[in-house]
Amino acid sequence: MKQMKILAISHACVVDEYRSKFEMMTNDQNIDLKLMVPERSIEGFPVINPVPVISKSYSIVKEQTFFSKKIYMHFYPFLPFSFFRDNFDLIYIEEEPWSLAATEIIFLNQLNKNKVPVVFFTWQNLINPWKSSSLKKIFYRHIEQITLSKFNAAIAGSVEAAHVLRKKRFKGLIRVIPQFGIDPNRFQRLPVQNMADKLILKKPVIGFIGRLIPEKGIFILLEAFRKIKQECSLLVIGNGASAVDFKRYISKHGLGNKIHWIPSV
């Protein structure tokens, strides 16, 4: 039986835990999978260094990206060489449909004589995730309308995300399969007695884990935390493109003795 050649593209899969699903897929001898990830960091995501050697049927490729400071604006300038050379049977991209990376895939597939099915993954559960008066909204919405008309299928991270796709008139197949979880056998809760004391945190402790970007609500949290009158602490774990603004906010409002920041764990 001929192997199915799959190209998967994902900026998030620079994190090894997120790649486990692809490793499981390639246990099937009938699948030949190439995973493409950014060569440079995308909005706080790390880079793979060195690239692990998996097997003949599963390879990870680091590709150069342009506009790598923004998740939705980055794309792969040298992707066309691999796209037209390797004759893939299926393309799977873990980028939102309004991203330039998704647009690039759709554009290349339209140029391809033998068009292949293209599947994308989305978490987006808002109809309008952009500011209503911004030019960015017009740009992203136009791109999204084009790509949604060309994608063959979608994997939604939640039922809400699937409903949003239908409201946006996506006519392809949709399956709800939450992604980017963790292996509970690998990540287990450990005893944390006296952790607040070790970090010199005043109880109660409010926690935030995630990338430091506006979309994750970190600055809304800071505004709310600043208004709390009672004694408490904020523990922030994460890094990202807004780390400088995050530190500037803490300094400006004199919150340094109430906020403990751990960039990564």
mmCIF file of C-alpha atoms in Angstrom:
data_model
loop_
_atom_site.group_PDB
_atom_site.id
_atom_site.type_symbol
_atom_site.label_atom_id
_atom_site.label_comp_id
_atom_site.label_asym_id
_atom_site.label_seq_id
_atom_site.Cartn_x
_atom_site.Cartn_y
_atom_site.Cartn_z
ATOM 1 C CA MET A 1 0.000 0.000 0.000
ATOM 2 C CA LYS A 2 1.280 3.461 -0.928
ATOM 3 C CA GLN A 3 2.198 5.714 1.976
ATOM 4 C CA MET A 4 0.110 8.852 2.466
ATOM 5 C CA LYS A 5 2.424 11.870 2.414
ATOM 6 C CA ILE A 6 1.301 14.561 4.852
ATOM 7 C CA LEU A 7 2.702 18.038 5.388
ATOM 8 C CA ALA A 8 1.879 19.491 8.813
ATOM 9 C CA ILE A 9 2.683 23.123 9.624
ATOM 10 C CA SER A 10 2.560 24.436 13.182
ATOM 11 C CA HIS A 11 4.374 27.183 15.078
ATOM 12 C CA ALA A 12 3.143 25.677 18.363
ATOM 13 C CA CYS A 13 4.822 22.333 17.691
ATOM 14 C CA VAL A 14 8.225 23.684 18.577
ATOM 15 C CA VAL A 15 7.062 22.461 22.014
ATOM 16 C CA ASP A 16 7.862 18.752 22.177
ATOM 17 C CA GLU A 17 4.744 17.826 24.161
ATOM 18 C CA TYR A 18 2.538 19.149 21.351
ATOM 19 C CA ARG A 19 4.260 16.884 18.817
ATOM 20 C CA SER A 20 3.270 13.635 20.520
ATOM 21 C CA LYS A 21 0.112 13.319 18.383
ATOM 22 C CA PHE A 22 2.234 13.272 15.220
ATOM 23 C CA GLU A 23 4.514 10.638 16.697
ATOM 24 C CA MET A 24 1.447 8.496 17.390
ATOM 25 C CA MET A 25 0.150 9.031 13.841
ATOM 26 C CA THR A 26 3.370 7.813 12.281
ATOM 27 C CA ASN A 27 3.164 4.540 14.168
ATOM 28 C CA ASP A 28 0.975 3.698 11.198
ATOM 29 C CA GLN A 29 3.419 2.470 8.555
ATOM 30 C CA ASN A 30 1.170 3.889 5.829
ATOM 31 C CA ILE A 31 1.827 7.514 6.839
ATOM 32 C CA ASP A 32 4.850 9.582 5.831
ATOM 33 C CA LEU A 33 4.696 12.891 7.707
ATOM 34 C CA LYS A 34 6.808 16.029 7.476
ATOM 35 C CA LEU A 35 6.300 18.552 10.284
ATOM 36 C CA MET A 36 7.356 22.114 9.468
ATOM 37 C CA VAL A 37 8.053 24.535 12.322
ATOM 38 C CA PRO A 38 9.553 28.051 12.408
ATOM 39 C CA GLU A 39 13.301 28.457 12.530
ATOM 40 C CA ARG A 40 12.917 31.578 14.679
ATOM 41 C CA SER A 41 10.827 32.255 17.772
ATOM 42 C CA ILE A 42 7.201 33.293 17.144
ATOM 43 C CA GLU A 43 5.741 35.568 19.861
ATOM 44 C CA GLY A 44 7.577 33.967 22.739
ATOM 45 C CA PHE A 45 7.480 30.365 21.510
ATOM 46 C CA PRO A 46 10.929 28.728 21.745
ATOM 47 C CA VAL A 47 12.838 27.114 18.883
ATOM 48 C CA ILE A 48 13.826 23.485 18.392
ATOM 49 C CA ASN A 49 17.556 23.155 18.838
ATOM 50 C CA PRO A 50 18.726 20.650 17.845
ATOM 51 C CA VAL A 51 16.052 19.137 15.603
ATOM 52 C CA PRO A 52 15.316 15.588 16.806
ATOM 53 C CA VAL A 53 15.733 12.723 14.341
ATOM 54 C CA ILE A 54 12.571 10.636 14.525
ATOM 55 C CA SER A 55 12.285 8.050 11.738
ATOM 56 C CA LYS A 56 12.212 7.680 7.974
ATOM 57 C CA SER A 57 8.450 8.211 7.963
ATOM 58 C CA TYR A 58 8.436 11.226 10.309
ATOM 59 C CA SER A 59 10.711 14.234 9.975
ATOM 60 C CA ILE A 60 10.786 17.687 11.549
ATOM 61 C CA VAL A 61 11.976 20.585 9.420
ATOM 62 C CA LYS A 62 12.871 24.074 10.632
ATOM 63 C CA GLU A 63 12.029 26.675 8.001
ATOM 64 C CA GLN A 64 12.880 30.349 7.835
ATOM 65 C CA THR A 65 9.957 32.705 8.419
ATOM 66 C CA PHE A 66 9.299 36.336 7.579
ATOM 67 C CA PHE A 67 7.493 38.672 10.025
ATOM 68 C CA SER A 68 8.183 36.211 12.824
ATOM 69 C CA LYS A 69 7.286 38.629 15.627
ATOM 70 C CA LYS A 70 3.562 38.061 15.090
ATOM 71 C CA ILE A 71 1.761 34.719 14.991
ATOM 72 C CA TYR A 72 -0.801 35.772 12.393
ATOM 73 C CA MET A 73 1.655 37.639 10.157
ATOM 74 C CA HIS A 74 4.471 35.116 9.774
ATOM 75 C CA PHE A 75 4.856 32.949 6.679
ATOM 76 C CA TYR A 76 7.430 30.617 5.099
ATOM 77 C CA PRO A 77 9.192 32.157 2.064
ATOM 78 C CA PHE A 78 10.841 28.885 1.009
ATOM 79 C CA LEU A 79 7.794 26.666 1.496
ATOM 80 C CA PRO A 80 6.982 26.579 -2.267
ATOM 81 C CA PHE A 81 10.107 24.495 -2.971
ATOM 82 C CA SER A 82 8.993 21.724 -0.625
ATOM 83 C CA PHE A 83 5.323 22.075 -1.535
ATOM 84 C CA PHE A 84 5.773 21.430 -5.255
ATOM 85 C CA ARG A 85 8.699 19.008 -4.949
ATOM 86 C CA ASP A 86 7.305 16.504 -2.456
ATOM 87 C CA ASN A 87 3.814 15.919 -3.918
ATOM 88 C CA PHE A 88 1.928 15.713 -0.631
ATOM 89 C CA ASP A 89 -1.419 13.924 -0.383
ATOM 90 C CA LEU A 90 -2.726 16.047 2.494
ATOM 91 C CA ILE A 91 -1.860 19.408 4.063
ATOM 92 C CA TYR A 92 -2.635 20.078 7.720
ATOM 93 C CA ILE A 93 -1.973 23.540 9.157
ATOM 94 C CA GLU A 94 -2.353 24.614 12.767
ATOM 95 C CA GLU A 95 -2.838 28.313 12.089
ATOM 96 C CA GLU A 96 -5.973 30.451 12.156
ATOM 97 C CA PRO A 97 -7.663 30.919 8.753
ATOM 98 C CA TRP A 98 -6.875 34.666 8.639
ATOM 99 C CA SER A 99 -3.129 34.125 9.134
ATOM 100 C CA LEU A 100 -0.627 34.699 6.346
ATOM 101 C CA ALA A 101 0.684 31.154 6.804
ATOM 102 C CA ALA A 102 -2.780 29.758 6.056
ATOM 103 C CA THR A 103 -3.156 32.139 3.114
ATOM 104 C CA GLU A 104 0.186 30.982 1.732
ATOM 105 C CA ILE A 105 -0.913 27.337 1.809
ATOM 106 C CA ILE A 106 -4.194 28.107 0.046
ATOM 107 C CA PHE A 107 -2.393 30.181 -2.601
ATOM 108 C CA LEU A 108 0.155 27.443 -3.310
ATOM 109 C CA ASN A 109 -2.558 24.809 -3.513
ATOM 110 C CA GLN A 110 -4.461 26.894 -6.055
ATOM 111 C CA LEU A 111 -1.321 26.978 -8.201
ATOM 112 C CA ASN A 112 -0.909 23.223 -7.890
ATOM 113 C CA LYS A 113 -2.117 21.197 -10.880
ATOM 114 C CA ASN A 114 -3.224 18.378 -8.612
ATOM 115 C CA LYS A 115 -4.883 20.168 -5.716
ATOM 116 C CA VAL A 116 -4.710 18.293 -2.418
ATOM 117 C CA PRO A 117 -7.093 18.411 0.560
ATOM 118 C CA VAL A 118 -6.161 21.097 3.091
ATOM 119 C CA VAL A 119 -7.258 20.894 6.733
ATOM 120 C CA PHE A 120 -6.774 23.597 9.356
ATOM 121 C CA PHE A 121 -7.104 23.825 13.128
ATOM 122 C CA THR A 122 -8.766 26.688 15.014
ATOM 123 C CA TRP A 123 -9.417 27.686 18.611
ATOM 124 C CA GLN A 124 -11.256 30.880 17.677
ATOM 125 C CA ASN A 125 -14.602 31.073 19.477
ATOM 126 C CA LEU A 126 -15.343 34.737 18.728
ATOM 127 C CA ILE A 127 -17.073 35.990 15.599
ATOM 128 C CA ASN A 128 -15.046 39.185 15.639
ATOM 129 C CA PRO A 129 -11.730 38.867 17.508
ATOM 130 C CA TRP A 130 -10.472 42.203 16.149
ATOM 131 C CA LYS A 131 -11.258 45.795 17.076
ATOM 132 C CA SER A 132 -14.332 46.841 15.123
ATOM 133 C CA SER A 133 -12.835 50.075 13.807
ATOM 134 C CA SER A 134 -9.378 48.834 12.891
ATOM 135 C CA LEU A 135 -7.924 48.375 9.422
ATOM 136 C CA LYS A 136 -6.548 45.097 10.740
ATOM 137 C CA LYS A 137 -10.118 43.801 10.979
ATOM 138 C CA ILE A 138 -10.771 44.556 7.304
ATOM 139 C CA PHE A 139 -7.498 42.914 6.262
ATOM 140 C CA TYR A 140 -7.921 39.768 8.362
ATOM 141 C CA ARG A 141 -11.606 39.338 7.540
ATOM 142 C CA HIS A 142 -10.908 39.551 3.807
ATOM 143 C CA ILE A 143 -8.189 36.901 4.101
ATOM 144 C CA GLU A 144 -10.453 34.713 6.215
ATOM 145 C CA GLN A 145 -13.283 34.825 3.678
ATOM 146 C CA ILE A 146 -10.907 33.645 0.960
ATOM 147 C CA THR A 147 -9.288 30.825 2.937
ATOM 148 C CA LEU A 148 -12.543 29.490 4.402
ATOM 149 C CA SER A 149 -13.903 29.114 0.881
ATOM 150 C CA LYS A 150 -10.893 26.968 -0.085
ATOM 151 C CA PHE A 151 -10.218 24.788 2.973
ATOM 152 C CA ASN A 152 -11.641 21.276 2.718
ATOM 153 C CA ALA A 153 -12.052 20.551 6.420
ATOM 154 C CA ALA A 154 -11.451 21.976 9.873
ATOM 155 C CA ILE A 155 -10.591 20.683 13.318
ATOM 156 C CA ALA A 156 -12.128 22.917 15.980
ATOM 157 C CA GLY A 157 -10.701 23.031 19.476
ATOM 158 C CA SER A 158 -14.157 23.400 21.025
ATOM 159 C CA VAL A 159 -17.854 23.188 20.194
ATOM 160 C CA GLU A 160 -17.993 26.998 20.347
ATOM 161 C CA ALA A 161 -15.219 27.266 17.749
ATOM 162 C CA ALA A 162 -17.145 24.889 15.469
ATOM 163 C CA HIS A 163 -20.288 27.030 15.816
ATOM 164 C CA VAL A 164 -18.306 30.142 14.899
ATOM 165 C CA LEU A 165 -17.064 28.457 11.717
ATOM 166 C CA ARG A 166 -20.626 27.650 10.665
ATOM 167 C CA LYS A 167 -21.725 31.214 11.403
ATOM 168 C CA LYS A 168 -18.907 32.341 9.121
ATOM 169 C CA ARG A 169 -20.412 30.068 6.431
ATOM 170 C CA PHE A 170 -17.625 27.517 6.324
ATOM 171 C CA LYS A 171 -19.066 24.627 4.308
ATOM 172 C CA GLY A 172 -16.350 22.028 4.799
ATOM 173 C CA LEU A 173 -16.258 19.100 7.196
ATOM 174 C CA ILE A 174 -15.768 20.054 10.878
ATOM 175 C CA ARG A 175 -14.663 17.801 13.706
ATOM 176 C CA VAL A 176 -14.264 18.945 17.317
ATOM 177 C CA ILE A 177 -10.964 17.605 18.657
ATOM 178 C CA PRO A 178 -9.314 19.633 21.455
ATOM 179 C CA GLN A 179 -5.574 19.989 20.849
ATOM 180 C CA PHE A 180 -2.386 20.835 22.711
ATOM 181 C CA GLY A 181 -3.147 19.018 25.919
ATOM 182 C CA ILE A 182 -0.523 17.429 28.120
ATOM 183 C CA ASP A 183 0.251 13.865 29.100
ATOM 184 C CA PRO A 184 -0.892 13.421 32.734
ATOM 185 C CA ASN A 185 1.597 10.583 33.105
ATOM 186 C CA ARG A 186 4.410 13.004 32.314
ATOM 187 C CA PHE A 187 3.073 16.110 34.046
ATOM 188 C CA GLN A 188 1.862 15.273 37.523
ATOM 189 C CA ARG A 189 0.951 17.467 40.427
ATOM 190 C CA LEU A 190 3.724 17.615 42.998
ATOM 191 C CA PRO A 191 3.516 18.609 46.658
ATOM 192 C CA VAL A 192 3.569 22.403 46.902
ATOM 193 C CA GLN A 193 3.427 22.934 50.646
ATOM 194 C CA ASN A 194 5.005 26.211 51.654
ATOM 195 C CA MET A 195 5.543 27.212 47.995
ATOM 196 C CA ALA A 196 4.005 30.625 48.649
ATOM 197 C CA ASP A 197 6.420 31.118 51.528
ATOM 198 C CA LYS A 198 9.395 30.053 49.402
ATOM 199 C CA LEU A 199 8.454 32.591 46.718
ATOM 200 C CA ILE A 200 7.650 35.211 49.379
ATOM 201 C CA LEU A 201 4.036 35.509 48.230
ATOM 202 C CA LYS A 202 1.357 36.991 50.444
ATOM 203 C CA LYS A 203 -1.806 34.911 50.509
ATOM 204 C CA PRO A 204 -4.230 34.686 48.839
ATOM 205 C CA VAL A 205 -2.266 34.118 45.619
ATOM 206 C CA ILE A 206 -3.774 34.802 42.185
ATOM 207 C CA GLY A 207 -2.170 32.859 39.332
ATOM 208 C CA PHE A 208 -1.709 33.427 35.592
ATOM 209 C CA ILE A 209 -0.106 30.907 33.207
ATOM 210 C CA GLY A 210 0.200 31.809 29.536
ATOM 211 C CA ARG A 211 1.898 33.955 26.924
ATOM 212 C CA LEU A 212 2.306 37.630 27.726
ATOM 213 C CA ILE A 213 0.263 39.100 24.893
ATOM 214 C CA PRO A 214 -2.886 41.278 25.051
ATOM 215 C CA GLU A 215 -5.063 38.515 23.575
ATOM 216 C CA LYS A 216 -4.479 36.392 26.678
ATOM 217 C CA GLY A 217 -5.904 39.103 28.935
ATOM 218 C CA ILE A 218 -2.766 39.747 30.970
ATOM 219 C CA PHE A 219 -3.247 43.535 31.020
ATOM 220 C CA ILE A 220 -6.912 43.213 31.972
ATOM 221 C CA LEU A 221 -5.755 41.041 34.862
ATOM 222 C CA LEU A 222 -3.167 43.637 35.891
ATOM 223 C CA GLU A 223 -5.797 46.391 35.865
ATOM 224 C CA ALA A 224 -8.109 44.309 38.032
ATOM 225 C CA PHE A 225 -5.300 43.259 40.370
ATOM 226 C CA ARG A 226 -4.228 46.869 40.875
ATOM 227 C CA LYS A 227 -7.710 47.719 42.166
ATOM 228 C CA ILE A 228 -7.744 45.017 44.843
ATOM 229 C CA LYS A 229 -7.495 46.655 48.255
ATOM 230 C CA GLN A 230 -6.832 43.617 50.422
ATOM 231 C CA GLU A 231 -3.378 42.094 50.829
ATOM 232 C CA CYS A 232 -2.631 39.471 48.148
ATOM 233 C CA SER A 233 -0.069 38.454 45.514
ATOM 234 C CA LEU A 234 -0.063 37.738 41.790
ATOM 235 C CA LEU A 235 2.070 34.909 40.392
ATOM 236 C CA VAL A 236 2.645 35.170 36.627
ATOM 237 C CA ILE A 237 4.245 32.287 34.718
ATOM 238 C CA GLY A 238 4.949 32.885 31.044
ATOM 239 C CA ASN A 239 6.716 35.028 28.488
ATOM 240 C CA GLY A 240 5.843 36.671 25.210
ATOM 241 C CA ALA A 241 5.936 39.651 22.889
ATOM 242 C CA SER A 242 4.448 41.984 25.529
ATOM 243 C CA ALA A 243 6.964 41.140 28.259
ATOM 244 C CA VAL A 244 8.540 44.611 28.064
ATOM 245 C CA ASP A 245 5.142 46.311 28.387
ATOM 246 C CA PHE A 246 4.297 43.932 31.231
ATOM 247 C CA LYS A 247 7.408 44.933 33.186
ATOM 248 C CA ARG A 248 6.830 48.601 32.381
ATOM 249 C CA TYR A 249 3.281 48.419 33.750
ATOM 250 C CA ILE A 250 4.469 46.815 36.989
ATOM 251 C CA SER A 251 7.123 49.492 37.438
ATOM 252 C CA LYS A 252 4.784 52.373 36.578
ATOM 253 C CA HIS A 253 2.185 51.339 39.150
ATOM 254 C CA GLY A 254 4.602 50.224 41.852
ATOM 255 C CA LEU A 255 3.471 46.597 41.886
ATOM 256 C CA GLY A 256 6.918 45.028 42.049
ATOM 257 C CA ASN A 257 6.511 43.838 45.635
ATOM 258 C CA LYS A 258 3.123 42.223 44.929
ATOM 259 C CA ILE A 259 3.801 40.438 41.620
ATOM 260 C CA HIS A 260 6.170 37.501 41.173
ATOM 261 C CA TRP A 261 7.089 36.738 37.544
ATOM 262 C CA ILE A 262 8.561 33.447 36.328
ATOM 263 C CA PRO A 263 9.267 33.722 32.553
ATOM 264 C CA SER A 264 9.413 29.955 31.995
ATOM 265 C CA VAL A 265 9.396 26.655 33.850
#
